[in-house]
Amino acid sequence: MQPSKTPLLTHDVIAQRVGELADTIARDYADKDLLLLLVLKGALVFGSDLMRRLPGRVAVDFVRARSYTGPNSSGQVRLLYTPSAPLADRHVLLVEDILDTGRTASFLQQHLHGYQLGSLRLVTLLDKPSRRENELTADYTGFTIDNQFVVGYGLDYEEAHRELPAIHVLDNGAVK
Ligand code: XMP
Ligand code: MG
């Protein structure tokens, strides 16, 4: 599987947008200590770029859920890892790579509501609203994309392609 030379979103375009998101988030949380909760594994690259564009103190932790077993969501969400830091009264920003059906993020939101957080918001790099099965919307969205399977910049197909610096469409198992 060879990546083509024409990504859907180049690394430069992504970097520009991540900077814009960071500026907005920094303004919104100017008087608060922010805890970024990265949804493993897909948000690893986006989250680490985002945190480095945020000025001031930022704490980071991780959560891991799985709802996905191939090009179509399986429907079930399971929690595989929860944050180690105490979350009560924290201002938590859940960091997702992509919103597809919306099941994973809404499952995580419901789970996190049990922790008596100070606040909870959601940032996603990518959004496929045409696939949504619930009312979920992100507070901050990088890019809205069509219903196509994408890889790179942390996103994988069966654990491949996360390392690509840009985001590419995957078509019939090949990176376009
Ligand atoms: P749901 O349907 O719960 O799915 O919103 C969210 C998770 O599904 C994965 N996903 C993708 N992964 N390219 C990927 O590499 C895609 O186009 C894609 N669409 C959904 C992803 O793990 C996300 O967190
Ligand atoms: Mg994911």
mmCIF file of C-alpha atoms and ligand atoms in Angstrom, residues 39 67-68 73 77 96-105 128 131 145 148-151 155-157, ligand 1:
data_model
loop_
_atom_site.group_PDB
_atom_site.id
_atom_site.type_symbol
_atom_site.label_atom_id
_atom_site.label_comp_id
_atom_site.label_asym_id
_atom_site.label_seq_id
_atom_site.Cartn_x
_atom_site.Cartn_y
_atom_site.Cartn_z
ATOM 1 C CA VAL A 39 -8.419 9.559 23.071
ATOM 2 C CA SER A 67 -15.711 1.055 18.834
ATOM 3 C CA TYR A 68 -14.095 0.220 15.590
ATOM 4 C CA SER A 73 -18.093 1.012 13.091
ATOM 5 C CA VAL A 77 -17.926 0.890 22.646
ATOM 6 C CA GLU A 96 -10.539 13.098 19.347
ATOM 7 C CA ASP A 97 -9.024 12.353 15.967
ATOM 8 C CA ILE A 98 -12.336 11.931 14.162
ATOM 9 C CA LEU A 99 -16.076 11.899 14.830
ATOM 10 C CA ASP A 100 -17.792 9.302 12.728
ATOM 11 C CA THR A 101 -21.047 7.804 14.064
ATOM 12 C CA GLY A 102 -20.407 9.762 17.260
ATOM 13 C CA ARG A 103 -20.766 6.686 19.455
ATOM 14 C CA THR A 104 -17.258 6.729 20.928
ATOM 15 C CA ALA A 105 -17.221 10.392 21.906
ATOM 16 C CA LYS A 128 -17.789 13.238 9.219
ATOM 17 C CA ARG A 131 -22.222 9.437 9.389
ATOM 18 C CA ILE A 145 -14.885 15.897 5.577
ATOM 19 C CA GLN A 148 -14.551 8.587 3.187
ATOM 20 C CA PHE A 149 -12.062 6.578 5.198
ATOM 21 C CA VAL A 150 -8.923 8.539 5.978
ATOM 22 C CA VAL A 151 -5.538 7.609 7.415
ATOM 23 C CA LEU A 155 -5.315 7.735 12.051
ATOM 24 C CA ASP A 156 -4.902 4.120 11.064
ATOM 25 C CA TYR A 157 -6.344 1.330 9.056
HETATM 26 P P1 XMP B 1 -17.380 6.711 16.030
HETATM 27 O O1 XMP B 1 -18.170 5.997 14.955
HETATM 28 O O2 XMP B 1 -17.571 6.117 17.389
HETATM 29 O O3 XMP B 1 -15.915 6.409 15.595
HETATM 30 O O4 XMP B 1 -17.601 8.202 16.001
HETATM 31 C C1 XMP B 1 -14.874 7.095 16.044
HETATM 32 C C2 XMP B 1 -13.640 6.277 15.836
HETATM 33 O O5 XMP B 1 -13.705 5.493 14.641
HETATM 34 C C3 XMP B 1 -12.496 5.518 13.975
HETATM 35 N N1 XMP B 1 -12.684 6.075 12.627
HETATM 36 C C4 XMP B 1 -11.737 6.222 11.729
HETATM 37 N N2 XMP B 1 -10.434 5.921 11.780
HETATM 38 N N3 XMP B 1 -10.185 6.735 9.578
HETATM 39 C C5 XMP B 1 -9.663 6.177 10.697
HETATM 40 O O6 XMP B 1 -8.482 5.927 10.724
HETATM 41 C C6 XMP B 1 -11.485 7.063 9.445
HETATM 42 O O7 XMP B 1 -11.903 7.583 8.418
HETATM 43 C C7 XMP B 1 -12.313 6.792 10.585
HETATM 44 N N4 XMP B 1 -13.617 6.966 10.832
HETATM 45 C C8 XMP B 1 -13.804 6.528 12.099
HETATM 46 C C9 XMP B 1 -11.575 6.363 14.808
HETATM 47 O O8 XMP B 1 -10.803 5.510 15.622
HETATM 48 C C10 XMP B 1 -12.473 7.191 15.669
HETATM 49 O O9 XMP B 1 -11.915 7.540 16.909
#
